PDB file of C-alpha atoms in Angstrom:
ATOM      1  CA  UNK V1397       8.967  -8.197 -16.664  1.00  0.00           C
ATOM      2  CA  UNK V1398      10.954  -9.465 -13.848  1.00  0.00           C
ATOM      3  CA  UNK V1399       9.907 -12.945 -12.462  1.00  0.00           C
ATOM      4  CA  UNK V1400      10.491 -14.396  -8.638  1.00  0.00           C
ATOM      5  CA  UNK V1401       9.295 -17.504  -6.998  1.00  0.00           C
ATOM      6  CA  UNK V1402       6.086 -15.720  -6.058  1.00  0.00           C
ATOM      7  CA  UNK V1403       6.002 -12.400  -7.862  1.00  0.00           C
ATOM      8  CA  UNK V1404       5.884 -10.720 -11.131  1.00  0.00           C
ATOM      9  CA  UNK V1405       7.393  -7.224 -11.421  1.00  0.00           C
ATOM     10  CA  UNK V1406       6.323  -5.072 -14.550  1.00  0.00           C
ATOM     11  CA  UNK V1407       7.718  -1.561 -15.197  1.00  0.00           C
ATOM     12  CA  UNK V1408       5.271   0.319 -17.276  1.00  0.00           C
ATOM     13  CA  UNK V1409       5.869   3.991 -18.902  1.00  0.00           C
ATOM     14  CA  UNK V1410       9.121   5.832 -19.585  1.00  0.00           C
ATOM     15  CA  UNK V1411      12.429   4.143 -18.321  1.00  0.00           C
ATOM     16  CA  UNK V1412      12.970   7.068 -15.778  1.00  0.00           C
ATOM     17  CA  UNK V1413       9.414   7.894 -15.080  1.00  0.00           C
ATOM     18  CA  UNK V1414       8.064   4.441 -14.419  1.00  0.00           C
ATOM     19  CA  UNK V1415       5.116   2.819 -12.673  1.00  0.00           C
ATOM     20  CA  UNK V1416       6.060  -0.574 -10.957  1.00  0.00           C
ATOM     21  CA  UNK V1417       3.545  -3.141 -10.886  1.00  0.00           C
ATOM     22  CA  UNK V1418       4.269  -5.923  -8.531  1.00  0.00           C
ATOM     23  CA  UNK V1419       1.991  -9.033  -9.316  1.00  0.00           C
ATOM     24  CA  UNK V1420       1.607 -11.817  -6.587  1.00  0.00           C
ATOM     25  CA  UNK V1421       1.977 -14.581  -8.750  1.00  0.00           C
ATOM     26  CA  UNK V1422       0.526 -17.742  -6.898  1.00  0.00           C
ATOM     27  CA  UNK V1423      -2.973 -18.018  -8.483  1.00  0.00           C
ATOM     28  CA  UNK V1424      -3.335 -21.731  -7.900  1.00  0.00           C
ATOM     29  CA  UNK V1425      -3.488 -20.795  -4.166  1.00  0.00           C
ATOM     30  CA  UNK V1426      -5.248 -17.419  -4.424  1.00  0.00           C
ATOM     31  CA  UNK V1427      -1.853 -15.615  -3.671  1.00  0.00           C
ATOM     32  CA  UNK V1428      -1.720 -16.887  -0.236  1.00  0.00           C
ATOM     33  CA  UNK V1429       1.138 -15.898   2.022  1.00  0.00           C
ATOM     34  CA  UNK V1430       4.086 -18.333   2.925  1.00  0.00           C
ATOM     35  CA  UNK V1431       7.806 -17.376   4.041  1.00  0.00           C
ATOM     36  CA  UNK V1432       8.916 -16.977   0.391  1.00  0.00           C
ATOM     37  CA  UNK V1433       6.123 -14.353  -0.540  1.00  0.00           C
ATOM     38  CA  UNK V1434       6.783 -12.660   2.665  1.00  0.00           C
ATOM     39  CA  UNK V1435      10.483 -12.258   1.870  1.00  0.00           C
ATOM     40  CA  UNK V1436      10.453 -11.720  -1.804  1.00  0.00           C
ATOM     41  CA  UNK V1437       7.477  -9.102  -1.261  1.00  0.00           C
ATOM     42  CA  UNK V1438       9.401  -7.157   1.476  1.00  0.00           C
ATOM     43  CA  UNK V1439      12.568  -7.204  -0.544  1.00  0.00           C
ATOM     44  CA  UNK V1440      10.873  -5.833  -3.810  1.00  0.00           C
ATOM     45  CA  UNK V1441       9.062  -3.016  -2.025  1.00  0.00           C
ATOM     46  CA  UNK V1442      12.102  -1.985  -0.565  1.00  0.00           C
ATOM     47  CA  UNK V1443      14.143  -2.160  -3.844  1.00  0.00           C
ATOM     48  CA  UNK V1444      11.295  -0.307  -5.772  1.00  0.00           C
ATOM     49  CA  UNK V1445      11.111   2.622  -3.199  1.00  0.00           C
ATOM     50  CA  UNK V1446      15.170   3.045  -3.462  1.00  0.00           C
ATOM     51  CA  UNK V1447      14.759   3.397  -7.407  1.00  0.00           C
ATOM     52  CA  UNK V1448      14.525   6.806  -8.341  1.00  0.00           C
ATOM     53  CA  UNK V1449      13.139   6.091 -11.631  1.00  0.00           C
ATOM     54  CA  UNK V1450      10.128   4.492  -9.895  1.00  0.00           C
ATOM     55  CA  UNK V1451       7.222   6.965  -9.183  1.00  0.00           C
ATOM     56  CA  UNK V1452       4.324   4.911  -8.169  1.00  0.00           C
ATOM     57  CA  UNK V1453       3.852   1.275  -7.170  1.00  0.00           C
ATOM     58  CA  UNK V1454       0.866  -0.769  -7.829  1.00  0.00           C
ATOM     59  CA  UNK V1455       0.400  -3.904  -5.904  1.00  0.00           C
ATOM     60  CA  UNK V1456      -1.907  -6.506  -7.682  1.00  0.00           C
ATOM     61  CA  UNK V1457      -2.650 -10.329  -7.895  1.00  0.00           C
ATOM     62  CA  UNK V1458      -2.974 -12.780 -10.540  1.00  0.00           C
ATOM     63  CA  UNK V1459      -5.787 -15.139 -11.094  1.00  0.00           C
ATOM     64  CA  UNK V1460      -9.054 -15.254  -9.378  1.00  0.00           C
ATOM     65  CA  UNK V1461      -7.902 -13.272  -5.880  1.00  0.00           C
ATOM     66  CA  UNK V1462      -5.755 -10.456  -4.740  1.00  0.00           C
ATOM     67  CA  UNK V1463      -4.845 -12.359  -1.831  1.00  0.00           C
ATOM     68  CA  UNK V1464      -6.802 -15.074   0.116  1.00  0.00           C
ATOM     69  CA  UNK V1465      -4.582 -14.451   3.316  1.00  0.00           C
ATOM     70  CA  UNK V1466      -2.178 -17.125   4.962  1.00  0.00           C
ATOM     71  CA  UNK V1467      -1.137 -20.284   2.885  1.00  0.00           C
ATOM     72  CA  UNK V1468      -2.887 -23.244   4.746  1.00  0.00           C
ATOM     73  CA  UNK V1469       0.455 -25.540   4.339  1.00  0.00           C
ATOM     74  CA  UNK V1470       2.378 -22.574   5.942  1.00  0.00           C
ATOM     75  CA  UNK V1471      -0.212 -22.121   8.725  1.00  0.00           C
ATOM     76  CA  UNK V1472       0.191 -25.934   9.336  1.00  0.00           C
ATOM     77  CA  UNK V1473       3.805 -25.452   9.640  1.00  0.00           C
ATOM     78  CA  UNK V1474       3.428 -22.779  12.274  1.00  0.00           C
ATOM     79  CA  UNK V1475       1.084 -25.178  14.249  1.00  0.00           C
ATOM     80  CA  UNK V1476       3.574 -27.294  14.742  1.00  0.00           C
ATOM     81  CA  UNK V1477       6.508 -25.166  15.380  1.00  0.00           C
ATOM     82  CA  UNK V1478       7.755 -23.410  18.810  1.00  0.00           C
ATOM     83  CA  UNK V1479       6.855 -20.343  20.348  1.00  0.00           C
ATOM     84  CA  UNK V1480      10.321 -18.835  19.387  1.00  0.00           C
ATOM     85  CA  UNK V1481       9.783 -20.019  15.823  1.00  0.00           C
ATOM     86  CA  UNK V1482       6.466 -18.521  15.546  1.00  0.00           C
ATOM     87  CA  UNK V1483       7.950 -15.304  16.994  1.00  0.00           C
ATOM     88  CA  UNK V1484      10.288 -15.276  14.260  1.00  0.00           C
ATOM     89  CA  UNK V1485       7.756 -15.819  11.521  1.00  0.00           C
ATOM     90  CA  UNK V1486       5.401 -13.190  12.907  1.00  0.00           C
ATOM     91  CA  UNK V1487       7.856 -10.507  13.010  1.00  0.00           C
ATOM     92  CA  UNK V1488       8.849 -11.328   9.127  1.00  0.00           C
ATOM     93  CA  UNK V1489       5.179 -10.972   8.573  1.00  0.00           C
ATOM     94  CA  UNK V1490       4.782  -7.645  10.682  1.00  0.00           C
ATOM     95  CA  UNK V1491       7.843  -6.293   8.912  1.00  0.00           C
ATOM     96  CA  UNK V1492       6.153  -6.758   5.476  1.00  0.00           C
ATOM     97  CA  UNK V1493       3.361  -4.618   6.533  1.00  0.00           C
ATOM     98  CA  UNK V1494       4.931  -2.226   8.054  1.00  0.00           C
ATOM     99  CA  UNK V1495       7.486  -1.767   5.137  1.00  0.00           C
ATOM    100  CA  UNK V1496       4.414  -1.404   2.652  1.00  0.00           C
ATOM    101  CA  UNK V1497       3.023   1.020   4.932  1.00  0.00           C
ATOM    102  CA  UNK V1498       5.956   3.465   5.135  1.00  0.00           C
ATOM    103  CA  UNK V1499       7.044   3.512   1.615  1.00  0.00           C
ATOM    104  CA  UNK V1500       8.060   6.995   0.397  1.00  0.00           C
ATOM    105  CA  UNK V1501       6.654   6.233  -2.906  1.00  0.00           C
ATOM    106  CA  UNK V1502       2.893   6.363  -3.320  1.00  0.00           C
ATOM    107  CA  UNK V1503       1.469   2.808  -3.206  1.00  0.00           C
ATOM    108  CA  UNK V1504      -2.156   1.689  -5.027  1.00  0.00           C
ATOM    109  CA  UNK V1505      -3.782  -1.688  -4.239  1.00  0.00           C
ATOM    110  CA  UNK V1506      -5.593  -3.023  -7.181  1.00  0.00           C
ATOM    111  CA  UNK V1507      -8.118  -5.647  -5.458  1.00  0.00           C
ATOM    112  CA  UNK V1508     -10.195  -8.100  -7.153  1.00  0.00           C
ATOM    113  CA  UNK V1509     -11.924 -11.274  -5.954  1.00  0.00           C
ATOM    114  CA  UNK V1510     -10.730 -12.141  -2.208  1.00  0.00           C
ATOM    115  CA  UNK V1511      -8.618  -9.947  -0.090  1.00  0.00           C
ATOM    116  CA  UNK V1512      -8.816 -12.002   3.328  1.00  0.00           C
ATOM    117  CA  UNK V1513      -6.623 -11.479   6.305  1.00  0.00           C
ATOM    118  CA  UNK V1514      -3.153 -10.774   5.048  1.00  0.00           C
ATOM    119  CA  UNK V1515      -4.737  -9.901   1.920  1.00  0.00           C
ATOM    120  CA  UNK V1516      -7.019  -7.187   3.590  1.00  0.00           C
ATOM    121  CA  UNK V1517      -3.843  -6.031   5.423  1.00  0.00           C
ATOM    122  CA  UNK V1518      -2.105  -5.419   2.182  1.00  0.00           C
ATOM    123  CA  UNK V1519      -5.252  -3.337   0.888  1.00  0.00           C
ATOM    124  CA  UNK V1520      -4.984  -1.488   4.151  1.00  0.00           C
ATOM    125  CA  UNK V1521      -1.332  -0.893   4.290  1.00  0.00           C
ATOM    126  CA  UNK V1522      -1.304   0.932   0.870  1.00  0.00           C
ATOM    127  CA  UNK V1523      -2.000   4.542   0.333  1.00  0.00           C
ATOM    128  CA  UNK V1524      -4.879   4.079  -2.001  1.00  0.00           C
ATOM    129  CA  UNK V1525      -7.026   1.105  -2.379  1.00  0.00           C
ATOM    130  CA  UNK V1526      -9.100   0.769  -5.702  1.00  0.00           C
ATOM    131  CA  UNK V1527     -11.442  -2.347  -5.852  1.00  0.00           C
ATOM    132  CA  UNK V1528     -13.699  -4.268  -8.311  1.00  0.00           C
ATOM    133  CA  UNK V1529     -17.185  -4.619  -7.407  1.00  0.00           C
ATOM    134  CA  UNK V1530     -16.627  -8.000  -7.057  1.00  0.00           C
ATOM    135  CA  UNK V1531     -14.251  -7.881  -4.422  1.00  0.00           C
ATOM    136  CA  UNK V1532     -14.524  -9.024  -0.965  1.00  0.00           C
ATOM    137  CA  UNK V1533     -12.676  -8.610   2.205  1.00  0.00           C
ATOM    138  CA  UNK V1534     -12.685  -9.841   5.620  1.00  0.00           C
ATOM    139  CA  UNK V1535     -10.471 -10.240   8.733  1.00  0.00           C
ATOM    140  CA  UNK V1536     -11.145 -13.888   9.069  1.00  0.00           C
ATOM    141  CA  UNK V1537      -8.496 -14.969  11.350  1.00  0.00           C
ATOM    142  CA  UNK V1538     -11.021 -15.799  14.438  1.00  0.00           C
ATOM    143  CA  UNK V1539     -12.458 -18.515  12.286  1.00  0.00           C
ATOM    144  CA  UNK V1540      -8.997 -19.989  12.795  1.00  0.00           C
ATOM    145  CA  UNK V1541      -8.533 -19.570  16.262  1.00  0.00           C
ATOM    146  CA  UNK V1542      -6.027 -16.926  15.806  1.00  0.00           C
ATOM    147  CA  UNK V1543      -6.291 -12.759  15.512  1.00  0.00           C
ATOM    148  CA  UNK V1544      -5.629 -10.178  12.822  1.00  0.00           C
ATOM    149  CA  UNK V1545      -2.441  -9.149  14.752  1.00  0.00           C
ATOM    150  CA  UNK V1546       0.009  -8.234  12.130  1.00  0.00           C
ATOM    151  CA  UNK V1547      -2.416  -6.058   9.963  1.00  0.00           C
ATOM    152  CA  UNK V1548      -4.569  -4.686  12.901  1.00  0.00           C
ATOM    153  CA  UNK V1549      -2.552  -1.380  12.937  1.00  0.00           C
ATOM    154  CA  UNK V1550      -3.364  -1.026   9.039  1.00  0.00           C
ATOM    155  CA  UNK V1551      -7.071  -2.323   9.490  1.00  0.00           C
ATOM    156  CA  UNK V1552      -7.789  -0.125  12.129  1.00  0.00           C
ATOM    157  CA  UNK V1553      -6.283   3.039  10.697  1.00  0.00           C
ATOM    158  CA  UNK V1554      -8.554   2.458   7.536  1.00  0.00           C
ATOM    159  CA  UNK V1555     -11.789   1.287   8.961  1.00  0.00           C
ATOM    160  CA  UNK V1556     -11.705   2.884  12.581  1.00  0.00           C
ATOM    161  CA  UNK V1557     -12.039   1.174  16.170  1.00  0.00           C
ATOM    162  CA  UNK V1558     -15.505   0.923  16.155  1.00  0.00           C
ATOM    163  CA  UNK V1559     -15.886  -1.091  12.832  1.00  0.00           C
ATOM    164  CA  UNK V1560     -12.685  -3.270  13.837  1.00  0.00           C
ATOM    165  CA  UNK V1561     -14.858  -4.230  16.891  1.00  0.00           C
ATOM    166  CA  UNK V1562     -17.262  -5.887  14.555  1.00  0.00           C
ATOM    167  CA  UNK V1563     -15.550  -7.428  11.859  1.00  0.00           C
ATOM    168  CA  UNK V1564     -12.397  -8.538  13.867  1.00  0.00           C
ATOM    169  CA  UNK V1565     -14.732 -10.722  16.050  1.00  0.00           C
ATOM    170  CA  UNK V1566     -17.221 -11.668  13.437  1.00  0.00           C
ATOM    171  CA  UNK V1567     -14.929 -12.498  10.552  1.00  0.00           C
ATOM    172  CA  UNK V1568     -18.070 -11.359   8.283  1.00  0.00           C
ATOM    173  CA  UNK V1569     -17.268 -10.953   4.594  1.00  0.00           C
ATOM    174  CA  UNK V1570     -17.340  -7.383   3.436  1.00  0.00           C
ATOM    175  CA  UNK V1571     -18.370  -6.170   0.056  1.00  0.00           C
ATOM    176  CA  UNK V1572     -16.508  -4.023  -2.019  1.00  0.00           C
ATOM    177  CA  UNK V1573     -19.231  -1.139  -1.619  1.00  0.00           C
ATOM    178  CA  UNK V1574     -19.323  -1.872   2.245  1.00  0.00           C
ATOM    179  CA  UNK V1575     -15.389  -1.791   2.390  1.00  0.00           C
ATOM    180  CA  UNK V1576     -15.823   1.886   0.739  1.00  0.00           C
ATOM    181  CA  UNK V1577     -18.402   2.913   3.365  1.00  0.00           C
ATOM    182  CA  UNK V1578     -16.203   2.230   6.255  1.00  0.00           C
ATOM    183  CA  UNK V1579     -12.947   3.764   4.645  1.00  0.00           C
ATOM    184  CA  UNK V1580     -10.850   0.788   3.487  1.00  0.00           C
ATOM    185  CA  UNK V1581     -11.465   1.511  -0.051  1.00  0.00           C
ATOM    186  CA  UNK V1582     -11.089   4.600  -1.925  1.00  0.00           C
ATOM    187  CA  UNK V1583     -12.706   3.694  -5.305  1.00  0.00           C
ATOM    188  CA  UNK V1584     -15.108   0.742  -6.514  1.00  0.00           C
ATOM    189  CA  UNK V1585     -15.546  -0.039 -10.197  1.00  0.00           C
ATOM    190  CA  UNK V1586     -16.731  -2.801 -12.236  1.00  0.00           C
ATOM    191  CA  UNK V1587     -14.199  -5.600 -13.172  1.00  0.00           C
ATOM    192  CA  UNK V1588     -13.688  -4.351 -16.725  1.00  0.00           C
ATOM    193  CA  UNK V1589     -13.240  -0.700 -15.574  1.00  0.00           C
ATOM    194  CA  UNK V1590     -10.567  -1.636 -12.810  1.00  0.00           C
ATOM    195  CA  UNK V1591      -7.362  -1.203 -14.398  1.00  0.00           C
ATOM    196  CA  UNK V1592      -8.721   1.940 -16.077  1.00  0.00           C
ATOM    197  CA  UNK V1593      -9.441   3.411 -12.348  1.00  0.00           C
ATOM    198  CA  UNK V1594      -6.167   2.711 -11.349  1.00  0.00           C
ATOM    199  CA  UNK V1595      -4.450   4.441 -14.173  1.00  0.00           C
ATOM    200  CA  UNK V1596      -6.487   7.371 -13.745  1.00  0.00           C
ATOM    201  CA  UNK V1597      -5.137   7.761 -10.016  1.00  0.00           C
ATOM    202  CA  UNK V1598      -1.652   7.037 -11.320  1.00  0.00           C
ATOM    203  CA  UNK V1599      -2.087   9.797 -14.124  1.00  0.00           C
ATOM    204  CA  UNK V1600      -2.878  12.138 -11.091  1.00  0.00           C
ATOM    205  CA  UNK V1601      -0.215  10.891  -8.907  1.00  0.00           C
ATOM    206  CA  UNK V1602       2.415  11.426 -11.655  1.00  0.00           C
ATOM    207  CA  UNK V1603       1.308  15.180 -11.846  1.00  0.00           C
ATOM    208  CA  UNK V1604       2.823  15.903  -8.211  1.00  0.00           C
ATOM    209  CA  UNK V1605       6.361  16.534  -7.471  1.00  0.00           C
ATOM    210  CA  UNK V1606       8.047  13.216  -6.082  1.00  0.00           C
ATOM    211  CA  UNK V1607       9.699  14.603  -3.086  1.00  0.00           C
ATOM    212  CA  UNK V1608       6.704  16.568  -2.151  1.00  0.00           C
ATOM    213  CA  UNK V1609       4.700  13.609  -2.262  1.00  0.00           C
ATOM    214  CA  UNK V1610       7.031  11.736  -0.051  1.00  0.00           C
ATOM    215  CA  UNK V1611       7.114  14.545   2.682  1.00  0.00           C
ATOM    216  CA  UNK V1612       3.326  14.870   2.112  1.00  0.00           C
ATOM    217  CA  UNK V1613       2.906  11.177   3.327  1.00  0.00           C
ATOM    218  CA  UNK V1614       5.711  11.801   6.091  1.00  0.00           C
ATOM    219  CA  UNK V1615       3.551  14.621   7.174  1.00  0.00           C
ATOM    220  CA  UNK V1616       0.466  12.592   7.455  1.00  0.00           C
ATOM    221  CA  UNK V1617       2.146  10.036   9.766  1.00  0.00           C
ATOM    222  CA  UNK V1618       3.414  12.743  11.909  1.00  0.00           C
ATOM    223  CA  UNK V1619       0.111  14.572  12.341  1.00  0.00           C
ATOM    224  CA  UNK V1620      -2.798  11.865  12.259  1.00  0.00           C
ATOM    225  CA  UNK V1621      -4.322  11.149  15.646  1.00  0.00           C
ATOM    226  CA  UNK V1622      -2.191  13.703  17.192  1.00  0.00           C
ATOM    227  CA  UNK V1623      -3.589  16.677  19.274  1.00  0.00           C
ATOM    228  CA  UNK V1624      -2.947  20.071  18.101  1.00  0.00           C
ATOM    229  CA  UNK V1625      -0.251  21.222  20.295  1.00  0.00           C
ATOM    230  CA  UNK V1626       2.151  23.868  20.073  1.00  0.00           C
ATOM    231  CA  UNK V1627       5.051  21.477  18.982  1.00  0.00           C
ATOM    232  CA  UNK V1628       2.556  19.795  16.149  1.00  0.00           C
ATOM    233  CA  UNK V1629       2.144  23.648  14.735  1.00  0.00           C
ATOM    234  CA  UNK V1630       5.580  24.335  14.697  1.00  0.00           C
ATOM    235  CA  UNK V1631       6.597  21.040  13.122  1.00  0.00           C
ATOM    236  CA  UNK V1632       4.039  21.856  10.291  1.00  0.00           C
ATOM    237  CA  UNK V1633       5.616  25.451  10.060  1.00  0.00           C
ATOM    238  CA  UNK V1634       8.967  24.125   9.760  1.00  0.00           C
ATOM    239  CA  UNK V1635       7.992  21.260   7.112  1.00  0.00           C
ATOM    240  CA  UNK V1636       6.467  23.962   4.660  1.00  0.00           C
ATOM    241  CA  UNK V1637       9.347  26.675   5.139  1.00  0.00           C
ATOM    242  CA  UNK V1638      11.727  23.672   4.449  1.00  0.00           C
ATOM    243  CA  UNK V1639      10.112  22.465   1.229  1.00  0.00           C
ATOM    244  CA  UNK V1640       9.360  26.044  -0.067  1.00  0.00           C
ATOM    245  CA  UNK V1641      13.418  26.773  -0.868  1.00  0.00           C
ATOM    246  CA  UNK V1642      13.806  23.328  -2.526  1.00  0.00           C
ATOM    247  CA  UNK V1643      14.572  23.348  -6.271  1.00  0.00           C
ATOM    248  CA  UNK V1644      11.477  20.945  -6.491  1.00  0.00           C
ATOM    249  CA  UNK V1645       9.133  23.736  -5.109  1.00  0.00           C
ATOM    250  CA  UNK V1646      10.710  26.386  -7.269  1.00  0.00           C
ATOM    251  CA  UNK V1647      10.312  24.440 -10.272  1.00  0.00           C
ATOM    252  CA  UNK V1648       6.942  23.721  -9.533  1.00  0.00           C
ATOM    253  CA  UNK V1649       5.953  27.474  -9.027  1.00  0.00           C
ATOM    254  CA  UNK V1650       8.065  28.230 -12.215  1.00  0.00           C
ATOM    255  CA  UNK V1651       5.889  25.714 -14.384  1.00  0.00           C
ATOM    256  CA  UNK V1652       2.626  26.956 -12.877  1.00  0.00           C
ATOM    257  CA  UNK V1653       3.662  30.497 -13.781  1.00  0.00           C
ATOM    258  CA  UNK V1654       4.908  29.650 -17.359  1.00  0.00           C
ATOM    259  CA  UNK V1655       2.085  27.437 -18.161  1.00  0.00           C
ATOM    260  CA  UNK V1656       4.034  24.438 -18.883  1.00  0.00           C
ATOM    261  CA  UNK V1657       4.455  20.913 -17.264  1.00  0.00           C
ATOM    262  CA  UNK V1658       6.972  20.739 -14.340  1.00  0.00           C
ATOM    263  CA  UNK V1659      10.330  19.084 -14.912  1.00  0.00           C
ATOM    264  CA  UNK V1660       9.311  15.830 -13.051  1.00  0.00           C
ATOM    265  CA  UNK V1661       6.737  14.997 -15.578  1.00  0.00           C
ATOM    266  CA  UNK V1662       9.176  14.890 -18.520  1.00  0.00           C
ATOM    267  CA  UNK V1663      12.375  13.526 -16.926  1.00  0.00           C
ATOM    268  CA  UNK V1664      14.034  11.645 -14.219  1.00  0.00           C
ATOM    269  CA  UNK V1665      13.439  12.887 -10.787  1.00  0.00           C
ATOM    270  CA  UNK V1666      16.297  14.876  -9.187  1.00  0.00           C
ATOM    271  CA  UNK V1667      18.101  13.905  -6.155  1.00  0.00           C
ATOM    272  CA  UNK V1668      15.743  14.201  -3.178  1.00  0.00           C
ATOM    273  CA  UNK V1669      16.940  17.623  -1.498  1.00  0.00           C
ATOM    274  CA  UNK V1670      14.530  17.056   1.537  1.00  0.00           C
ATOM    275  CA  UNK V1671      15.710  14.011   3.176  1.00  0.00           C
ATOM    276  CA  UNK V1672      12.415  12.357   3.005  1.00  0.00           C
TER     277      UNK V1672
END
């Protein structure tokens, strides 16, 4: 376990094939955002993404909540700051969400309790979201006279424009079941089964080729919300043609034909042959 000012990083599994659990560790303030958490979480995510031994990243929160959004003391400091100082702070926050949403490694949000404002943004920015049936979400910013600006690309991507018109303006609390219905949450389970559900998805992720998974997320980002043009069709053809000739693809096919686990399930990932 590695401990920082606002985070605890736990590595589970084999040293060369581990799952990194990143715990926001400010339970007294419900893991609310401030300058330190933003800086530490951004740097931690980048370091884990660059570590070839890490296969999956799980983001979680200690205490009663996943994250209740912005720390009130931080918000007060921002309110007294200049526009330029606010812009610098806002850019750091926006960079955190972009970093989380563009990691090559699969990411899972383990959500319990409150996921409000920026906490809902973290859940939306992860690839996969698993929530306790007691979890509650909200884009609550308008109650403070502001808007969910930094998190908007990821929340709108998850719940869609139509739902955003409602929840960005009403700041209503969204139950875990409702969050699943509108696309934010993938799985809802009772509190006792939350870690088991996360582990089930982790186990599924570990069966896939790590470079193929990175290429798959890159594919989604390139294709989502794009018209099916000749350029898009050609790009998809080039992507699969490139991957078919990689060592990982050859190993995957050989393992399937030989009825054995592929090498990436039993050893450290090979150097990335695809550039993704």
